[in-house]
Tab-separated table of C-alpha atoms and ligand atoms in Angstrom:
chain	number	residue	atom	x	y	z
A	1	UNK	CA	1.023	4.551	8.115
A	2	UNK	CA	4.472	3.861	9.483
A	3	UNK	CA	3.925	4.128	13.233
A	4	UNK	CA	2.600	0.628	13.957
A	5	UNK	CA	4.069	-2.846	13.578
A	6	UNK	CA	2.776	-5.405	11.114
A	7	UNK	CA	3.948	-9.024	10.984
A	8	UNK	CA	3.185	-11.245	7.990
A	9	UNK	CA	0.064	-13.409	8.311
A	10	UNK	CA	-1.404	-15.862	5.822
A	11	UNK	CA	-3.883	-13.783	3.746
A	12	UNK	CA	-6.575	-16.462	3.921
A	13	UNK	CA	-6.683	-16.144	7.728
A	14	UNK	CA	-6.916	-12.379	7.704
A	15	UNK	CA	-10.685	-12.059	7.228
A	16	UNK	CA	-11.389	-14.487	10.096
A	17	UNK	CA	-8.947	-12.775	12.372
A	18	UNK	CA	-10.223	-9.249	11.779
A	19	UNK	CA	-13.838	-10.419	12.276
A	20	UNK	CA	-12.800	-11.962	15.609
A	21	UNK	CA	-10.969	-8.771	16.606
A	22	UNK	CA	-14.077	-6.761	15.754
A	23	UNK	CA	-16.305	-8.993	17.892
A	24	UNK	CA	-13.790	-8.802	20.749
A	25	UNK	CA	-13.575	-5.000	20.594
A	26	UNK	CA	-17.249	-4.168	19.994
A	27	UNK	CA	-19.191	-7.131	21.409
A	28	UNK	CA	-21.069	-8.176	18.243
A	29	UNK	CA	-20.319	-9.623	14.798
A	30	UNK	CA	-19.342	-7.155	12.033
A	31	UNK	CA	-21.767	-6.396	9.194
A	32	UNK	CA	-19.042	-7.244	6.696
A	33	UNK	CA	-15.320	-7.570	5.944
A	34	UNK	CA	-13.524	-5.652	3.186
A	35	UNK	CA	-9.979	-6.056	1.855
A	36	UNK	CA	-7.638	-3.774	-0.056
A	37	UNK	CA	-4.272	-5.062	-1.316
A	38	UNK	CA	-0.874	-3.464	-1.175
A	39	UNK	CA	0.783	-2.793	-4.511
A	40	UNK	CA	4.187	-3.101	-6.084
A	41	UNK	CA	5.070	-0.576	-8.713
A	42	UNK	CA	6.685	-2.573	-11.523
A	43	UNK	CA	8.038	0.620	-13.083
A	44	UNK	CA	7.233	4.364	-13.222
A	45	UNK	CA	8.547	5.995	-10.062
A	46	UNK	CA	7.962	9.646	-9.172
A	47	UNK	CA	6.126	10.080	-12.446
A	48	UNK	CA	2.542	10.156	-11.102
A	49	UNK	CA	2.649	13.699	-9.680
A	50	UNK	CA	4.348	14.796	-12.912
A	51	UNK	CA	1.254	13.831	-14.930
A	52	UNK	CA	3.168	10.836	-16.278
A	53	UNK	CA	2.789	7.054	-16.577
A	54	UNK	CA	2.993	4.255	-13.984
A	55	UNK	CA	2.705	0.458	-14.174
A	56	UNK	CA	1.846	-1.001	-10.737
A	57	UNK	CA	0.187	-4.296	-9.842
A	58	UNK	CA	-1.757	-5.408	-6.747
A	59	UNK	CA	-0.362	-7.888	-4.236
A	60	UNK	CA	-2.233	-10.728	-2.550
A	61	UNK	CA	-1.409	-9.230	0.866
A	62	UNK	CA	-3.012	-6.078	2.212
A	63	UNK	CA	-5.335	-4.548	4.783
A	64	UNK	CA	-8.628	-6.054	5.967
A	65	UNK	CA	-11.317	-4.146	7.840
A	66	UNK	CA	-14.362	-5.508	9.633
A	67	UNK	CA	-17.041	-2.881	10.088
A	68	UNK	CA	-20.517	-2.284	11.475
A	69	UNK	CA	-23.030	0.567	11.611
A	70	UNK	CA	-23.037	1.017	15.375
A	71	UNK	CA	-21.319	3.243	17.889
A	72	UNK	CA	-21.326	6.961	18.275
A	73	UNK	CA	-19.199	8.662	15.623
A	74	UNK	CA	-16.339	6.817	13.908
A	75	UNK	CA	-14.398	4.330	16.021
A	76	UNK	CA	-11.314	2.563	14.652
A	77	UNK	CA	-9.164	-0.078	16.319
A	78	UNK	CA	-6.012	-1.650	14.961
A	79	UNK	CA	-4.410	-5.004	15.713
A	80	UNK	CA	-1.058	-3.689	14.440
A	81	UNK	CA	-1.205	-0.989	17.136
A	82	UNK	CA	-1.950	-3.475	19.924
A	83	UNK	CA	-5.707	-2.944	19.719
A	84	UNK	CA	-5.464	0.844	20.168
A	85	UNK	CA	-8.881	2.510	19.740
A	86	UNK	CA	-9.524	6.040	18.416
A	87	UNK	CA	-12.977	7.648	18.259
A	88	UNK	CA	-14.043	10.919	16.623
A	89	UNK	CA	-17.411	12.497	15.788
A	90	UNK	CA	-18.158	12.301	12.043
A	91	UNK	CA	-18.794	16.046	11.837
A	92	UNK	CA	-15.828	16.985	14.032
A	93	UNK	CA	-13.135	15.569	11.718
A	94	UNK	CA	-10.637	18.101	10.354
A	95	UNK	CA	-7.029	17.948	9.103
A	96	UNK	CA	-4.681	18.137	12.094
A	97	UNK	CA	-7.288	16.687	14.499
A	98	UNK	CA	-5.737	13.187	14.414
A	99	UNK	CA	-2.238	11.991	13.645
A	100	UNK	CA	-0.413	8.666	13.339
A	101	UNK	CA	-2.086	5.570	11.856
A	102	UNK	CA	-5.639	6.760	12.671
A	103	UNK	CA	-5.232	9.739	10.298
A	104	UNK	CA	-5.653	7.359	7.335
A	105	UNK	CA	-9.016	5.746	8.209
A	106	UNK	CA	-10.437	8.909	9.766
A	107	UNK	CA	-9.048	11.027	6.921
A	108	UNK	CA	-10.949	8.790	4.486
A	109	UNK	CA	-14.209	9.406	6.349
A	110	UNK	CA	-13.450	13.157	6.442
A	111	UNK	CA	-12.809	13.099	2.695
A	112	UNK	CA	-16.192	11.440	2.064
A	113	UNK	CA	-17.924	14.148	4.110
A	114	UNK	CA	-16.029	16.848	2.188
A	115	UNK	CA	-17.511	15.435	-1.015
A	116	UNK	CA	-20.997	15.834	0.458
A	117	UNK	CA	-21.581	12.253	1.638
A	118	UNK	CA	-23.084	11.727	5.078
A	119	UNK	CA	-21.830	8.419	6.505
A	120	UNK	CA	-23.480	7.437	9.785
A	121	UNK	CA	-21.727	6.102	12.867
A	122	UNK	CA	-19.338	3.265	12.103
A	123	UNK	CA	-17.160	0.901	14.131
A	124	UNK	CA	-14.114	-0.511	12.343
A	125	UNK	CA	-11.477	-3.115	13.253
A	126	UNK	CA	-8.302	-3.097	11.132
A	127	UNK	CA	-5.799	-5.879	10.463
A	128	UNK	CA	-3.003	-6.221	7.910
A	129	UNK	CA	-0.575	-8.759	6.544
A	130	UNK	CA	1.379	-6.033	4.766
A	131	UNK	CA	4.296	-4.263	6.417
A	132	UNK	CA	3.794	-0.520	6.932
A	133	UNK	CA	6.474	1.814	5.557
A	134	UNK	CA	7.808	-0.882	3.214
A	135	UNK	CA	6.985	0.992	0.003
A	136	UNK	CA	4.050	-1.353	-0.709
A	137	UNK	CA	1.204	1.155	-0.165
A	138	UNK	CA	-0.082	0.137	3.235
A	139	UNK	CA	-1.518	3.662	3.613
A	140	UNK	CA	-3.509	3.551	0.379
A	141	UNK	CA	-4.707	0.016	1.208
A	142	UNK	CA	-5.979	1.238	4.578
A	143	UNK	CA	-7.724	4.286	3.094
A	144	UNK	CA	-9.350	2.289	0.317
A	145	UNK	CA	-10.472	-0.626	2.523
A	146	UNK	CA	-12.119	1.863	4.898
A	147	UNK	CA	-13.582	3.891	2.026
A	148	UNK	CA	-15.190	0.817	0.461
A	149	UNK	CA	-16.494	-0.406	3.813
A	150	UNK	CA	-18.051	2.934	4.815
A	151	UNK	CA	-19.560	3.496	1.352
A	152	UNK	CA	-21.033	-0.034	1.246
A	153	UNK	CA	-22.347	0.019	4.799
A	154	UNK	CA	-24.134	3.340	4.421
A	155	UNK	CA	-25.204	2.919	0.793
A	156	UNK	CA	-23.118	5.874	-0.452
A	157	UNK	CA	-23.050	5.927	-4.283
A	158	UNK	CA	-19.273	6.425	-4.624
A	159	UNK	CA	-17.783	4.930	-7.789
A	160	UNK	CA	-14.162	3.762	-7.768
A	161	UNK	CA	-12.863	6.700	-9.808
A	162	UNK	CA	-14.242	9.052	-7.166
A	163	UNK	CA	-12.938	6.880	-4.336
A	164	UNK	CA	-9.441	7.189	-5.824
A	165	UNK	CA	-9.698	10.990	-5.683
A	166	UNK	CA	-11.152	11.000	-2.175
A	167	UNK	CA	-8.536	8.589	-0.808
A	168	UNK	CA	-5.765	10.734	-2.361
A	169	UNK	CA	-7.303	13.813	-0.771
A	170	UNK	CA	-7.328	12.060	2.610
A	171	UNK	CA	-3.657	11.197	2.221
A	172	UNK	CA	-2.618	14.660	0.984
A	173	UNK	CA	-4.711	16.919	3.177
A	174	UNK	CA	-5.536	14.890	6.281
A	175	UNK	CA	-2.453	12.673	6.707
A	176	UNK	CA	-0.157	15.334	5.205
A	177	UNK	CA	1.671	13.169	2.608
A	178	UNK	CA	1.857	15.053	-0.724
A	179	UNK	CA	1.646	11.895	-2.855
A	180	UNK	CA	0.240	11.324	-6.349
A	181	UNK	CA	-2.646	9.051	-7.400
A	182	UNK	CA	-0.754	5.873	-8.289
A	183	UNK	CA	-1.248	3.925	-5.079
A	184	UNK	CA	-4.979	4.476	-4.638
A	185	UNK	CA	-5.521	3.758	-8.357
A	186	UNK	CA	-3.572	0.505	-8.141
A	187	UNK	CA	-5.332	-0.617	-4.982
A	188	UNK	CA	-8.791	0.022	-6.439
A	189	UNK	CA	-8.382	-0.808	-10.134
A	190	UNK	CA	-5.836	-3.632	-10.541
A	191	UNK	CA	-6.920	-6.993	-11.950
A	192	UNK	CA	-5.411	-10.400	-11.190
A	193	UNK	CA	-2.760	-11.476	-13.693
A	194	UNK	CA	-2.274	-7.902	-14.894
A	195	UNK	CA	-0.406	-4.678	-14.223
A	196	UNK	CA	-2.236	-1.367	-14.547
A	197	UNK	CA	-0.870	1.075	-17.120
A	198	UNK	CA	-2.145	4.400	-15.829
A	199	UNK	CA	-1.921	7.774	-17.515
A	200	UNK	CA	-1.859	10.017	-14.444
A	201	UNK	CA	-2.867	13.085	-16.461
A	202	UNK	CA	-6.040	11.761	-18.070
A	203	UNK	CA	-6.777	9.010	-15.545
A	204	UNK	CA	-7.110	6.539	-18.447
A	205	UNK	CA	-5.921	3.038	-17.604
A	206	UNK	CA	-5.303	-0.234	-19.362
A	207	UNK	CA	-4.812	-3.745	-17.926
A	208	UNK	CA	-1.582	-5.195	-19.262
A	209	UNK	CA	-0.954	-8.971	-18.886
A	210	UNK	CA	1.625	-9.805	-16.206
A	211	UNK	CA	1.957	-13.493	-15.442
A	212	UNK	CA	5.549	-14.178	-14.461
A	213	UNK	CA	4.965	-17.856	-13.618
A	214	UNK	CA	3.791	-18.602	-17.158
A	215	UNK	CA	7.142	-17.295	-18.446
A	216	UNK	CA	9.185	-19.344	-15.956
A	217	UNK	CA	9.984	-16.128	-14.102
A	218	UNK	CA	9.387	-14.829	-10.594
A	219	UNK	CA	8.834	-11.264	-9.410
A	220	UNK	CA	10.534	-11.223	-6.031
A	221	UNK	CA	9.687	-8.570	-3.471
A	222	UNK	CA	12.638	-7.933	-1.180
A	223	UNK	CA	11.814	-5.983	1.973
A	224	UNK	CA	15.103	-4.244	2.739
A	225	UNK	CA	14.005	-3.724	6.346
A	226	UNK	CA	14.503	0.056	6.139
A	227	UNK	CA	11.279	1.961	6.872
A	228	UNK	CA	10.282	5.240	5.253
A	229	UNK	CA	7.619	7.898	5.841
A	230	UNK	CA	6.290	9.938	2.931
A	231	UNK	CA	5.549	12.747	5.402
A	232	UNK	CA	9.209	13.256	6.383
A	233	UNK	CA	9.836	16.092	3.908
A	234	UNK	CA	12.166	14.378	1.414
A	235	UNK	CA	9.359	13.187	-0.864
A	236	UNK	CA	7.844	16.703	-0.838
A	237	UNK	CA	11.240	18.167	-1.686
A	238	UNK	CA	11.512	15.970	-4.804
A	239	UNK	CA	8.039	17.010	-5.834
A	240	UNK	CA	8.920	20.702	-5.465
A	241	UNK	CA	12.098	20.199	-7.559
A	242	UNK	CA	10.020	18.711	-10.379
A	243	UNK	CA	7.595	21.629	-10.269
A	244	UNK	CA	10.501	24.096	-10.294
A	245	UNK	CA	12.070	22.301	-13.288
A	246	UNK	CA	8.788	22.361	-15.224
A	247	UNK	CA	8.305	26.068	-14.467
A	248	UNK	CA	11.841	26.906	-15.582
A	249	UNK	CA	11.302	24.959	-18.821
A	250	UNK	CA	7.956	26.631	-19.502
A	251	UNK	CA	5.802	23.479	-19.441
A	252	UNK	CA	2.878	22.696	-17.159
A	253	UNK	CA	4.500	19.417	-16.082
A	254	UNK	CA	7.581	17.337	-16.927
A	255	UNK	CA	5.287	14.934	-18.792
A	256	UNK	CA	5.250	17.451	-21.626
A	257	UNK	CA	8.963	17.086	-22.368
A	258	UNK	CA	10.133	14.515	-24.905
A	259	UNK	CA	12.979	12.180	-23.985
A	260	UNK	CA	16.116	13.217	-25.826
A	261	UNK	CA	19.463	14.908	-25.455
A	262	UNK	CA	19.422	18.686	-25.335
A	263	UNK	CA	15.892	19.143	-24.023
A	264	UNK	CA	17.129	20.127	-20.583
A	265	UNK	CA	19.716	22.732	-21.587
A	266	UNK	CA	17.279	25.404	-20.346
A	267	UNK	CA	17.861	24.219	-16.787
A	268	UNK	CA	20.888	25.931	-15.260
A	269	UNK	CA	20.760	24.026	-11.955
A	270	UNK	CA	22.437	20.597	-12.390
A	271	UNK	CA	20.324	19.078	-9.611
A	272	UNK	CA	17.062	20.103	-11.284
A	273	UNK	CA	18.453	18.750	-14.558
A	274	UNK	CA	19.068	15.360	-12.952
A	275	UNK	CA	15.594	15.288	-11.379
A	276	UNK	CA	13.913	16.161	-14.685
A	277	UNK	CA	16.056	13.657	-16.614
A	278	UNK	CA	14.827	10.887	-14.335
A	279	UNK	CA	11.156	11.726	-14.813
A	280	UNK	CA	11.424	12.066	-18.577
A	281	UNK	CA	13.420	8.860	-19.060
A	282	UNK	CA	11.176	6.955	-16.604
A	283	UNK	CA	8.051	7.812	-18.593
A	284	UNK	CA	9.717	6.358	-21.687
A	285	UNK	CA	10.654	3.196	-19.769
A	286	UNK	CA	7.075	2.700	-18.520
A	287	UNK	CA	5.635	2.869	-22.029
A	288	UNK	CA	8.366	0.554	-23.336
A	289	UNK	CA	7.692	-1.934	-20.515
A	290	UNK	CA	3.938	-1.915	-21.225
A	291	UNK	CA	4.635	-2.601	-24.920
A	292	UNK	CA	6.903	-5.512	-24.048
A	293	UNK	CA	4.289	-6.985	-21.702
A	294	UNK	CA	1.598	-6.714	-24.365
A	295	UNK	CA	3.904	-8.645	-26.686
A	296	UNK	CA	4.458	-11.294	-23.976
A	297	UNK	CA	8.136	-10.459	-23.489
A	298	UNK	CA	8.406	-10.029	-19.712
A	299	UNK	CA	12.068	-11.062	-19.707
A	300	UNK	CA	12.990	-7.972	-21.746
A	301	UNK	CA	11.452	-5.758	-19.040
A	302	UNK	CA	14.334	-6.766	-16.741
A	303	UNK	CA	16.784	-4.371	-18.365
A	304	UNK	CA	14.299	-1.489	-17.988
A	305	UNK	CA	13.904	-2.255	-14.276
A	306	UNK	CA	17.636	-1.970	-13.713
A	307	UNK	CA	17.856	1.233	-15.768
A	308	UNK	CA	15.049	2.652	-13.645
A	309	UNK	CA	16.974	1.846	-10.488
A	310	UNK	CA	20.139	3.525	-11.747
A	311	UNK	CA	18.122	6.617	-12.646
A	312	UNK	CA	16.408	6.700	-9.220
A	313	UNK	CA	19.793	6.217	-7.517
A	314	UNK	CA	21.887	8.681	-9.490
A	315	UNK	CA	19.472	11.244	-10.949
A	316	UNK	CA	16.539	11.325	-8.558
A	317	UNK	CA	18.642	10.320	-5.506
A	318	UNK	CA	15.927	8.490	-3.583
A	319	UNK	CA	17.583	5.075	-3.234
A	320	UNK	CA	19.246	3.839	-0.021
A	321	UNK	CA	22.265	1.574	0.638
A	322	UNK	CA	20.279	-1.605	1.405
A	323	UNK	CA	18.381	-1.221	-1.885
A	324	UNK	CA	21.541	-0.610	-3.923
A	325	UNK	CA	23.217	-3.677	-2.406
A	326	UNK	CA	20.089	-5.779	-3.032
A	327	UNK	CA	19.902	-4.736	-6.697
A	328	UNK	CA	23.599	-5.399	-7.362
A	329	UNK	CA	23.524	-8.702	-5.491
A	330	UNK	CA	20.459	-10.189	-7.169
A	331	UNK	CA	21.721	-9.285	-10.630
A	332	UNK	CA	25.107	-10.868	-9.906
A	333	UNK	CA	23.197	-13.948	-8.674
A	334	UNK	CA	21.171	-14.397	-11.879
A	335	UNK	CA	18.208	-11.981	-11.739
A	336	UNK	CA	17.515	-10.290	-15.084
A	337	UNK	CA	16.603	-6.949	-13.564
A	338	UNK	CA	15.834	-5.235	-10.286
A	339	UNK	CA	14.903	-1.858	-8.873
A	340	UNK	CA	13.768	-0.060	-5.755
A	341	UNK	CA	10.002	0.339	-5.754
A	342	UNK	CA	7.821	3.041	-4.178
A	343	UNK	CA	8.704	6.510	-2.952
A	344	UNK	CA	12.233	5.642	-1.828
A	345	UNK	CA	14.448	6.316	1.215
A	346	UNK	CA	13.473	2.870	2.516
A	347	UNK	CA	11.075	0.069	1.661
A	348	UNK	CA	11.293	-2.685	-0.918
A	349	UNK	CA	13.145	-3.791	-4.035
A	350	UNK	CA	11.512	-5.785	-6.820
A	351	UNK	CA	13.578	-8.290	-8.796
A	352	UNK	CA	12.723	-10.260	-11.925
A	353	UNK	CA	14.465	-13.642	-11.937
A	354	UNK	CA	14.137	-17.022	-13.610
A	355	UNK	CA	12.326	-19.332	-11.179
A	356	UNK	CA	15.361	-21.604	-11.336
A	357	UNK	CA	17.572	-18.841	-9.910
A	358	UNK	CA	15.268	-17.860	-7.011
A	359	UNK	CA	17.025	-19.979	-4.373
A	360	UNK	CA	20.459	-18.702	-5.423
A	361	UNK	CA	19.204	-15.117	-5.340
A	362	UNK	CA	17.886	-15.601	-1.829
A	363	UNK	CA	21.149	-17.117	-0.585
A	364	UNK	CA	23.234	-14.373	-2.196
A	365	UNK	CA	21.072	-11.699	-0.550
A	366	UNK	CA	21.383	-13.278	2.889
A	367	UNK	CA	25.162	-13.426	2.479
A	368	UNK	CA	25.459	-9.853	1.213
A	369	UNK	CA	23.280	-8.458	3.997
A	370	UNK	CA	25.166	-10.405	6.633
A	371	UNK	CA	28.496	-8.998	5.296
A	372	UNK	CA	27.052	-5.540	6.050
A	373	UNK	CA	25.707	-6.646	9.435
A	374	UNK	CA	22.137	-6.087	8.227
A	375	UNK	CA	19.320	-8.432	9.230
A	376	UNK	CA	18.427	-10.890	6.414
A	377	UNK	CA	15.756	-9.355	4.173
A	378	UNK	CA	12.268	-10.871	3.911
A	379	UNK	CA	11.755	-12.088	0.317
A	380	UNK	CA	8.600	-13.420	-1.326
A	381	UNK	CA	7.321	-14.019	-4.858
A	382	UNK	CA	4.681	-11.440	-5.801
A	383	UNK	CA	1.577	-12.652	-7.631
A	384	UNK	CA	-0.327	-9.915	-9.545
A	385	UNK	CA	-3.676	-10.003	-7.761
A	386	UNK	CA	-7.177	-8.464	-7.604
A	387	UNK	CA	-7.842	-4.941	-6.378
A	388	UNK	CA	-9.932	-4.000	-3.326
A	389	UNK	CA	-13.186	-5.897	-2.700
A	390	UNK	CA	-15.740	-7.015	-0.139
A	391	UNK	CA	-14.815	-10.399	1.283
A	392	UNK	CA	-18.012	-11.176	3.169
B	1	GLA	C1	4.657	6.900	-3.211
B	1	GLA	C2	3.464	7.781	-3.534
B	1	GLA	C3	3.061	7.655	-5.005
B	1	GLA	C4	4.249	7.799	-5.933
B	1	GLA	C5	5.437	6.968	-5.450
B	1	GLA	C6	6.688	7.235	-6.248
B	1	GLA	O1	4.287	5.565	-3.308
B	1	GLA	O2	2.382	7.457	-2.717
B	1	GLA	O3	2.054	8.582	-5.287
B	1	GLA	O4	4.600	9.146	-6.097
B	1	GLA	O5	5.736	7.200	-4.086
B	1	GLA	O6	6.524	6.774	-7.531
């Protein structure tokens, strides 16, 4: 949802603020407030649409919506877009009818109607303390917060597994971003103190303990300041390359290939070979990371994070200069691993560092960015948090 600005706000003030915005815009108190978090993918990038494995966790920051059952059709307003208001009739929604930020909330309502649900008129105010386009799933958070609110308000019997599919459909078909199911799954299923190991083929998931503080470690999210849009064609191009590689190798998806030398000799095109090598090796790293977490060895995951970054940089070619500099800098300054996170071409880096090194890491990043004439990156410790829920 990269076309509106979002500054950081204390999460505890978000529910109050969005309820006030709602009352200001619509003249009465909302019926409720719902919240959906952003997510950081610990490891498992560009594996979800290859039927593979991912290991994301939910953040404490995200998107809040205040909603009520009034109005005529669906009306959405967004603080991050200076209070802009968009209205559409529930039955008149169709892909292509709306673009920009409003495609995500209205696409979610469209997706519910496509599944046979009949939500009534709804007014919605939106607020966020999560930057859009930062690789932290602001789009999925917006879809899922709206989906939960509309389902709750109108008594629609949509279970979370179905909401994941409907939110993905909204993103793919209404907003036009050909993404996989990781983000919506993370936003809706994650538990506090855990990462979510998700098998994107079967949909099976497992909560894996992730409590960096208890190990004297911090998971630092570094917003590189570069914004990306998953609708700009480069993400879709990577997805097509993976499908072409699977077809050439005679498998239904790259998930079906074991990790090992020689398996890719059937691919004549060196670029497709690199793309496939990333996906295959990344699946192995996700499963290895989940095993280490189950054994309580978070520190050993650091090496896997850095290997993932190198693979995304050199084989999948979705990293960007500010991310590469951030990864190199934090490791030189004492982090035990780091990688770009999310779809790539902009967004955030995640670093695993001893708590005692966090200040040094921050100073080193500021210095490195200033040497390149880049604005200092925003950095904050990520706490694995609860998935989407009703706040009041
Ligand atoms: C974006 C997409 C996800 C996933 C990641 C890359 O976040 O929304 O579905 O493909 O990129 O791992």
